[in-house]
């Protein structure tokens, strides 16, 4: 007989009582900030629900915030918490309007959200985290670098009076430094690991059978690869002779390190040797060739040919040299002929045969799926095919359609080579159709690795192994949820496939060791406690409560995900995010700041944006400034003298000051210093440029009239044509204004009110100060 968890906030008979889930929840509540590492389908969400119920009951009127890296996953969590808990729950994503997000935050006790949206709302002061008693970071291995999880964890520890952090993941990574970084960033003090081998888990876990399917590369592909190998060998020998590499037996990582080293030499040289630029070009070509090798070995000629067509469009010396290379050119011609003759990678035939066998055949055709629309039929097969490349996905889809196997393509929202990405609505529709049996197979890129809600996938086919243990675990976790799961991994003998397979296996074993190493856990606990103490010393709630006491910095909305805004918000600065026509940050009516990283600076020289931006800055502001962030400005893509010449031109021709900073934190500190100097401790009104100043006389005239209430471009033009001058429009009476087409009584009254009313800014300011 099934027993259920009894709790005042948990709906009756809704959550099956599983001891290991209750123990995990108890560990979190007892030991503090915790990362729970467990395979997909072990019910990590239920653990979060149990912890949330306890916190919401004990901390009166508090909230629980669940963060997920994608919109579909955030909405999925909203549905789960609604299903099991009795308190109001809602979701907050970028698809929801600002006012509605604030309303949902105020009215809900449980909020499921995407981190970028919450970060934006916090930076704009729409709400805070002071009453959040639990924050859940789902897929918490994302908590590295500049990802929003990092900022939100720091902000939460500062603001909340009763904080508790729960991180959930199936795979935090194999590298000790990466695990430590995640834990430090999210203030994790404790790691709990659950595996399918644990005695308390085994009764609830469906095993996953993994079958490694080996294929041999076809003779046609071998010939194509031979010429690509020759093109690579020539360039590796040249690099060795130049002293760039020590041996021709190098991998992708070695080439990337060599490129970084050469770029560093160029940056340090006043007059770099031409040979250094030649080396950079050869290294770039080598990277292209190595990628070509991988596509031929693991994907097939169609994917390779599509890559070549993109390569042809590039204007770089490296790309051009490949197109002129005899060996590489011969490989390209052979691949084109192979595709025309229908010679593909053996994997394509193998995956088709596997699917035919799984789905059943009748006279060489897939049998009619009479059960397609029986979504409750547990026996109907559901199969996912994962592939790393969208080009390969398209190739598999076309092949399956020819074979009579109905498949659906599932990929991300980004557009690529003219093909639009799938919208969130389209993604949800595809998943719904797949769940209902309208499709036999779902072919997906990595977008389906995390969070996709497909309850019963019987078979997962990996078109290629991936070297990441995180991604292999995530892909495997798509099966085995309701019955024994199966995974088939296609490996081409003697190719990168084998290297990637062994790499993922080795990393997964190493990850398990790191997670159970007591010394690692002790280090993490000590580090988290120390960092939390540091954050409490600068607790936001202890800062001055009068907002006007802080210097104000206006930031452009395009800087929304910038680390600079995060640092500013932690530096006693009142950051206001607005849409700005010119510049990235504004600290007074006269001073605007354009922030450029070293890479962006060089890119803007190449695409000729920089001088246009410099002109706009100098025309719009009295004291424009460019902050140049980073020390790798001479990155080898263009000659250092071109960079120096550009800096000189901006400073001399446009009168723009250029200030170097080391990193985003240094940039934030510099902007703060400018704001303090400009505002001098006083409350100032800063006029933000939401539109660029008009240039011509008639544009200026329209600009002035358009600033009147309820007056747009059409009415402004009508008014000026009727009265002839700006002065006559301003001095016109209500009745005279109403003579103009489009100007009614209400608009005329509002115009006269604005023109005639006394300026009350200072009186209002005094009233505000008295109220404060």
PDB file of N, CA, C and O in Angstrom, residues 387-428:
ATOM      1  N   UNK A 387      21.876  14.958 -31.525  1.00  0.00           N
ATOM      2  CA  UNK A 387      23.052  15.240 -32.337  1.00  0.00           C
ATOM      3  C   UNK A 387      23.562  16.627 -31.989  1.00  0.00           C
ATOM      4  O   UNK A 387      22.798  17.491 -31.551  1.00  0.00           O
ATOM      5  N   UNK A 388      24.845  16.829 -32.183  1.00  0.00           N
ATOM      6  CA  UNK A 388      25.467  18.072 -31.764  1.00  0.00           C
ATOM      7  C   UNK A 388      25.224  19.222 -32.737  1.00  0.00           C
ATOM      8  O   UNK A 388      25.271  20.385 -32.353  1.00  0.00           O
ATOM      9  N   UNK A 389      24.951  18.905 -33.987  1.00  0.00           N
ATOM     10  CA  UNK A 389      24.886  19.944 -35.027  1.00  0.00           C
ATOM     11  C   UNK A 389      23.505  20.018 -35.658  1.00  0.00           C
ATOM     12  O   UNK A 389      22.894  18.990 -35.972  1.00  0.00           O
ATOM     13  N   UNK A 390      23.045  21.245 -35.889  1.00  0.00           N
ATOM     14  CA  UNK A 390      21.737  21.441 -36.510  1.00  0.00           C
ATOM     15  C   UNK A 390      21.737  20.939 -37.955  1.00  0.00           C
ATOM     16  O   UNK A 390      20.715  20.467 -38.455  1.00  0.00           O
ATOM     17  N   UNK A 391      22.884  21.048 -38.649  1.00  0.00           N
ATOM     18  CA  UNK A 391      22.982  20.533 -40.018  1.00  0.00           C
ATOM     19  C   UNK A 391      22.761  19.025 -40.048  1.00  0.00           C
ATOM     20  O   UNK A 391      22.083  18.493 -40.939  1.00  0.00           O
ATOM     21  N   UNK A 392      23.351  18.326 -39.072  1.00  0.00           N
ATOM     22  CA  UNK A 392      23.170  16.872 -39.000  1.00  0.00           C
ATOM     23  C   UNK A 392      21.733  16.529 -38.653  1.00  0.00           C
ATOM     24  O   UNK A 392      21.155  15.569 -39.171  1.00  0.00           O
ATOM     25  N   UNK A 393      21.135  17.328 -37.783  1.00  0.00           N
ATOM     26  CA  UNK A 393      19.730  17.130 -37.424  1.00  0.00           C
ATOM     27  C   UNK A 393      18.857  17.171 -38.674  1.00  0.00           C
ATOM     28  O   UNK A 393      17.979  16.313 -38.870  1.00  0.00           O
ATOM     29  N   UNK A 394      19.104  18.141 -39.532  1.00  0.00           N
ATOM     30  CA  UNK A 394      18.333  18.274 -40.766  1.00  0.00           C
ATOM     31  C   UNK A 394      18.549  17.065 -41.671  1.00  0.00           C
ATOM     32  O   UNK A 394      17.609  16.554 -42.293  1.00  0.00           O
ATOM     33  N   UNK A 395      19.790  16.594 -41.746  1.00  0.00           N
ATOM     34  CA  UNK A 395      20.117  15.436 -42.575  1.00  0.00           C
ATOM     35  C   UNK A 395      19.374  14.185 -42.086  1.00  0.00           C
ATOM     36  O   UNK A 395      18.777  13.436 -42.885  1.00  0.00           O
ATOM     37  N   UNK A 396      19.383  13.964 -40.774  1.00  0.00           N
ATOM     38  CA  UNK A 396      18.687  12.800 -40.207  1.00  0.00           C
ATOM     39  C   UNK A 396      17.187  12.910 -40.455  1.00  0.00           C
ATOM     40  O   UNK A 396      16.524  11.928 -40.822  1.00  0.00           O
ATOM     41  N   UNK A 397      16.651  14.104 -40.262  1.00  0.00           N
ATOM     42  CA  UNK A 397      15.222  14.314 -40.463  1.00  0.00           C
ATOM     43  C   UNK A 397      14.804  13.974 -41.897  1.00  0.00           C
ATOM     44  O   UNK A 397      13.802  13.273 -42.114  1.00  0.00           O
ATOM     45  N   UNK A 398      15.573  14.453 -42.869  1.00  0.00           N
ATOM     46  CA  UNK A 398      15.252  14.174 -44.276  1.00  0.00           C
ATOM     47  C   UNK A 398      15.311  12.673 -44.567  1.00  0.00           C
ATOM     48  O   UNK A 398      14.446  12.134 -45.276  1.00  0.00           O
ATOM     49  N   UNK A 399      16.301  12.004 -44.017  1.00  0.00           N
ATOM     50  CA  UNK A 399      16.446  10.558 -44.226  1.00  0.00           C
ATOM     51  C   UNK A 399      15.265   9.794 -43.635  1.00  0.00           C
ATOM     52  O   UNK A 399      14.702   8.890 -44.285  1.00  0.00           O
ATOM     53  N   UNK A 400      14.869  10.156 -42.421  1.00  0.00           N
ATOM     54  CA  UNK A 400      13.766   9.449 -41.770  1.00  0.00           C
ATOM     55  C   UNK A 400      12.439   9.684 -42.492  1.00  0.00           C
ATOM     56  O   UNK A 400      11.610   8.778 -42.588  1.00  0.00           O
ATOM     57  N   UNK A 401      12.253  10.893 -42.985  1.00  0.00           N
ATOM     58  CA  UNK A 401      11.029  11.177 -43.728  1.00  0.00           C
ATOM     59  C   UNK A 401      10.949  10.324 -44.994  1.00  0.00           C
ATOM     60  O   UNK A 401       9.876   9.814 -45.358  1.00  0.00           O
ATOM     61  N   UNK A 402      12.099  10.139 -45.669  1.00  0.00           N
ATOM     62  CA  UNK A 402      12.137   9.293 -46.868  1.00  0.00           C
ATOM     63  C   UNK A 402      11.804   7.842 -46.529  1.00  0.00           C
ATOM     64  O   UNK A 402      11.223   7.119 -47.339  1.00  0.00           O
ATOM     65  N   UNK A 403      12.213   7.433 -45.321  1.00  0.00           N
ATOM     66  CA  UNK A 403      11.983   6.048 -44.903  1.00  0.00           C
ATOM     67  C   UNK A 403      10.596   5.843 -44.300  1.00  0.00           C
ATOM     68  O   UNK A 403      10.279   4.754 -43.822  1.00  0.00           O
ATOM     69  N   UNK A 404       9.797   6.901 -44.274  1.00  0.00           N
ATOM     70  CA  UNK A 404       8.444   6.778 -43.729  1.00  0.00           C
ATOM     71  C   UNK A 404       8.376   6.850 -42.216  1.00  0.00           C
ATOM     72  O   UNK A 404       7.363   6.510 -41.613  1.00  0.00           O
ATOM     73  N   UNK A 405       9.452   7.296 -41.589  1.00  0.00           N
ATOM     74  CA  UNK A 405       9.468   7.441 -40.125  1.00  0.00           C
ATOM     75  C   UNK A 405       9.167   8.898 -39.802  1.00  0.00           C
ATOM     76  O   UNK A 405       9.920   9.786 -40.163  1.00  0.00           O
ATOM     77  N   UNK A 406       8.064   9.130 -39.132  1.00  0.00           N
ATOM     78  CA  UNK A 406       7.632  10.505 -38.866  1.00  0.00           C
ATOM     79  C   UNK A 406       8.449  11.070 -37.706  1.00  0.00           C
ATOM     80  O   UNK A 406       8.389  10.576 -36.588  1.00  0.00           O
ATOM     81  N   UNK A 407       9.210  12.109 -38.004  1.00  0.00           N
ATOM     82  CA  UNK A 407      10.087  12.690 -36.988  1.00  0.00           C
ATOM     83  C   UNK A 407       9.847  14.190 -36.866  1.00  0.00           C
ATOM     84  O   UNK A 407       9.370  14.833 -37.800  1.00  0.00           O
ATOM     85  N   UNK A 408      10.197  14.727 -35.704  1.00  0.00           N
ATOM     86  CA  UNK A 408      10.088  16.167 -35.453  1.00  0.00           C
ATOM     87  C   UNK A 408      11.461  16.727 -35.118  1.00  0.00           C
ATOM     88  O   UNK A 408      12.230  16.113 -34.378  1.00  0.00           O
ATOM     89  N   UNK A 409      11.757  17.897 -35.666  1.00  0.00           N
ATOM     90  CA  UNK A 409      13.026  18.569 -35.371  1.00  0.00           C
ATOM     91  C   UNK A 409      12.831  19.466 -34.144  1.00  0.00           C
ATOM     92  O   UNK A 409      11.851  20.201 -34.055  1.00  0.00           O
ATOM     93  N   UNK A 410      13.784  19.379 -33.227  1.00  0.00           N
ATOM     94  CA  UNK A 410      13.689  20.172 -32.001  1.00  0.00           C
ATOM     95  C   UNK A 410      15.033  20.834 -31.745  1.00  0.00           C
ATOM     96  O   UNK A 410      16.040  20.168 -31.519  1.00  0.00           O
ATOM     97  N   UNK A 411      15.057  22.174 -31.822  1.00  0.00           N
ATOM     98  CA  UNK A 411      16.316  22.891 -31.611  1.00  0.00           C
ATOM     99  C   UNK A 411      16.027  24.217 -30.930  1.00  0.00           C
ATOM    100  O   UNK A 411      14.888  24.506 -30.554  1.00  0.00           O
ATOM    101  N   UNK A 412      17.068  25.028 -30.759  1.00  0.00           N
ATOM    102  CA  UNK A 412      16.956  26.245 -29.973  1.00  0.00           C
ATOM    103  C   UNK A 412      16.273  27.398 -30.678  1.00  0.00           C
ATOM    104  O   UNK A 412      15.808  27.278 -31.815  1.00  0.00           O
ATOM    105  N   UNK A 413      16.237  28.546 -29.990  1.00  0.00           N
ATOM    106  CA  UNK A 413      15.514  29.709 -30.491  1.00  0.00           C
ATOM    107  C   UNK A 413      16.361  30.601 -31.386  1.00  0.00           C
ATOM    108  O   UNK A 413      15.833  31.481 -32.062  1.00  0.00           O
ATOM    109  N   UNK A 414      17.663  30.367 -31.402  1.00  0.00           N
ATOM    110  CA  UNK A 414      18.541  31.213 -32.219  1.00  0.00           C
ATOM    111  C   UNK A 414      18.414  30.853 -33.696  1.00  0.00           C
ATOM    112  O   UNK A 414      18.296  29.672 -34.053  1.00  0.00           O
ATOM    113  N   UNK A 415      18.452  31.871 -34.552  1.00  0.00           N
ATOM    114  CA  UNK A 415      18.425  31.635 -36.000  1.00  0.00           C
ATOM    115  C   UNK A 415      19.823  31.280 -36.482  1.00  0.00           C
ATOM    116  O   UNK A 415      20.819  31.707 -35.910  1.00  0.00           O
ATOM    117  N   UNK A 416      19.883  30.482 -37.554  1.00  0.00           N
ATOM    118  CA  UNK A 416      21.188  30.054 -38.065  1.00  0.00           C
ATOM    119  C   UNK A 416      21.110  29.873 -39.568  1.00  0.00           C
ATOM    120  O   UNK A 416      20.279  29.113 -40.063  1.00  0.00           O
ATOM    121  N   UNK A 417      21.995  30.589 -40.275  1.00  0.00           N
ATOM    122  CA  UNK A 417      22.090  30.474 -41.729  1.00  0.00           C
ATOM    123  C   UNK A 417      20.733  30.586 -42.423  1.00  0.00           C
ATOM    124  O   UNK A 417      20.370  29.765 -43.267  1.00  0.00           O
ATOM    125  N   UNK A 418      19.979  31.592 -42.027  1.00  0.00           N
ATOM    126  CA  UNK A 418      18.702  31.841 -42.691  1.00  0.00           C
ATOM    127  C   UNK A 418      17.545  31.047 -42.135  1.00  0.00           C
ATOM    128  O   UNK A 418      16.386  31.373 -42.406  1.00  0.00           O
ATOM    129  N   UNK A 419      17.831  29.991 -41.352  1.00  0.00           N
ATOM    130  CA  UNK A 419      16.751  29.204 -40.763  1.00  0.00           C
ATOM    131  C   UNK A 419      16.439  29.760 -39.384  1.00  0.00           C
ATOM    132  O   UNK A 419      17.304  29.846 -38.514  1.00  0.00           O
ATOM    133  N   UNK A 420      15.191  30.172 -39.218  1.00  0.00           N
ATOM    134  CA  UNK A 420      14.793  30.744 -37.935  1.00  0.00           C
ATOM    135  C   UNK A 420      14.776  29.672 -36.851  1.00  0.00           C
ATOM    136  O   UNK A 420      14.472  28.519 -37.103  1.00  0.00           O
ATOM    137  N   UNK A 421      15.117  30.096 -35.632  1.00  0.00           N
ATOM    138  CA  UNK A 421      15.019  29.184 -34.499  1.00  0.00           C
ATOM    139  C   UNK A 421      13.561  28.953 -34.142  1.00  0.00           C
ATOM    140  O   UNK A 421      12.661  29.646 -34.632  1.00  0.00           O
ATOM    141  N   UNK A 422      13.331  27.985 -33.279  1.00  0.00           N
ATOM    142  CA  UNK A 422      11.972  27.695 -32.837  1.00  0.00           C
ATOM    143  C   UNK A 422      11.599  28.637 -31.701  1.00  0.00           C
ATOM    144  O   UNK A 422      12.391  28.869 -30.788  1.00  0.00           O
ATOM    145  N   UNK A 423      10.416  29.181 -31.754  1.00  0.00           N
ATOM    146  CA  UNK A 423       9.944  29.993 -30.632  1.00  0.00           C
ATOM    147  C   UNK A 423       9.579  29.069 -29.478  1.00  0.00           C
ATOM    148  O   UNK A 423       9.414  27.850 -29.661  1.00  0.00           O
ATOM    149  N   UNK A 424       9.434  29.650 -28.303  1.00  0.00           N
ATOM    150  CA  UNK A 424       9.050  28.845 -27.143  1.00  0.00           C
ATOM    151  C   UNK A 424       7.698  28.166 -27.375  1.00  0.00           C
ATOM    152  O   UNK A 424       7.497  26.999 -27.009  1.00  0.00           O
ATOM    153  N   UNK A 425       6.780  28.875 -28.024  1.00  0.00           N
ATOM    154  CA  UNK A 425       5.456  28.313 -28.316  1.00  0.00           C
ATOM    155  C   UNK A 425       5.573  27.118 -29.251  1.00  0.00           C
ATOM    156  O   UNK A 425       4.909  26.082 -29.060  1.00  0.00           O
ATOM    157  N   UNK A 426       6.447  27.229 -30.264  1.00  0.00           N
ATOM    158  CA  UNK A 426       6.651  26.119 -31.198  1.00  0.00           C
ATOM    159  C   UNK A 426       7.288  24.917 -30.496  1.00  0.00           C
ATOM    160  O   UNK A 426       6.917  23.770 -30.747  1.00  0.00           O
ATOM    161  N   UNK A 427       8.249  25.194 -29.622  1.00  0.00           N
ATOM    162  CA  UNK A 427       8.893  24.114 -28.875  1.00  0.00           C
ATOM    163  C   UNK A 427       7.876  23.343 -28.038  1.00  0.00           C
ATOM    164  O   UNK A 427       7.870  22.112 -28.028  1.00  0.00           O
ATOM    165  N   UNK A 428       7.008  24.082 -27.342  1.00  0.00           N
ATOM    166  CA  UNK A 428       5.993  23.441 -26.505  1.00  0.00           C
ATOM    167  C   UNK A 428       5.023  22.610 -27.346  1.00  0.00           C
ATOM    168  O   UNK A 428       4.625  21.515 -26.957  1.00  0.00           O
TER     169      UNK A 428
END
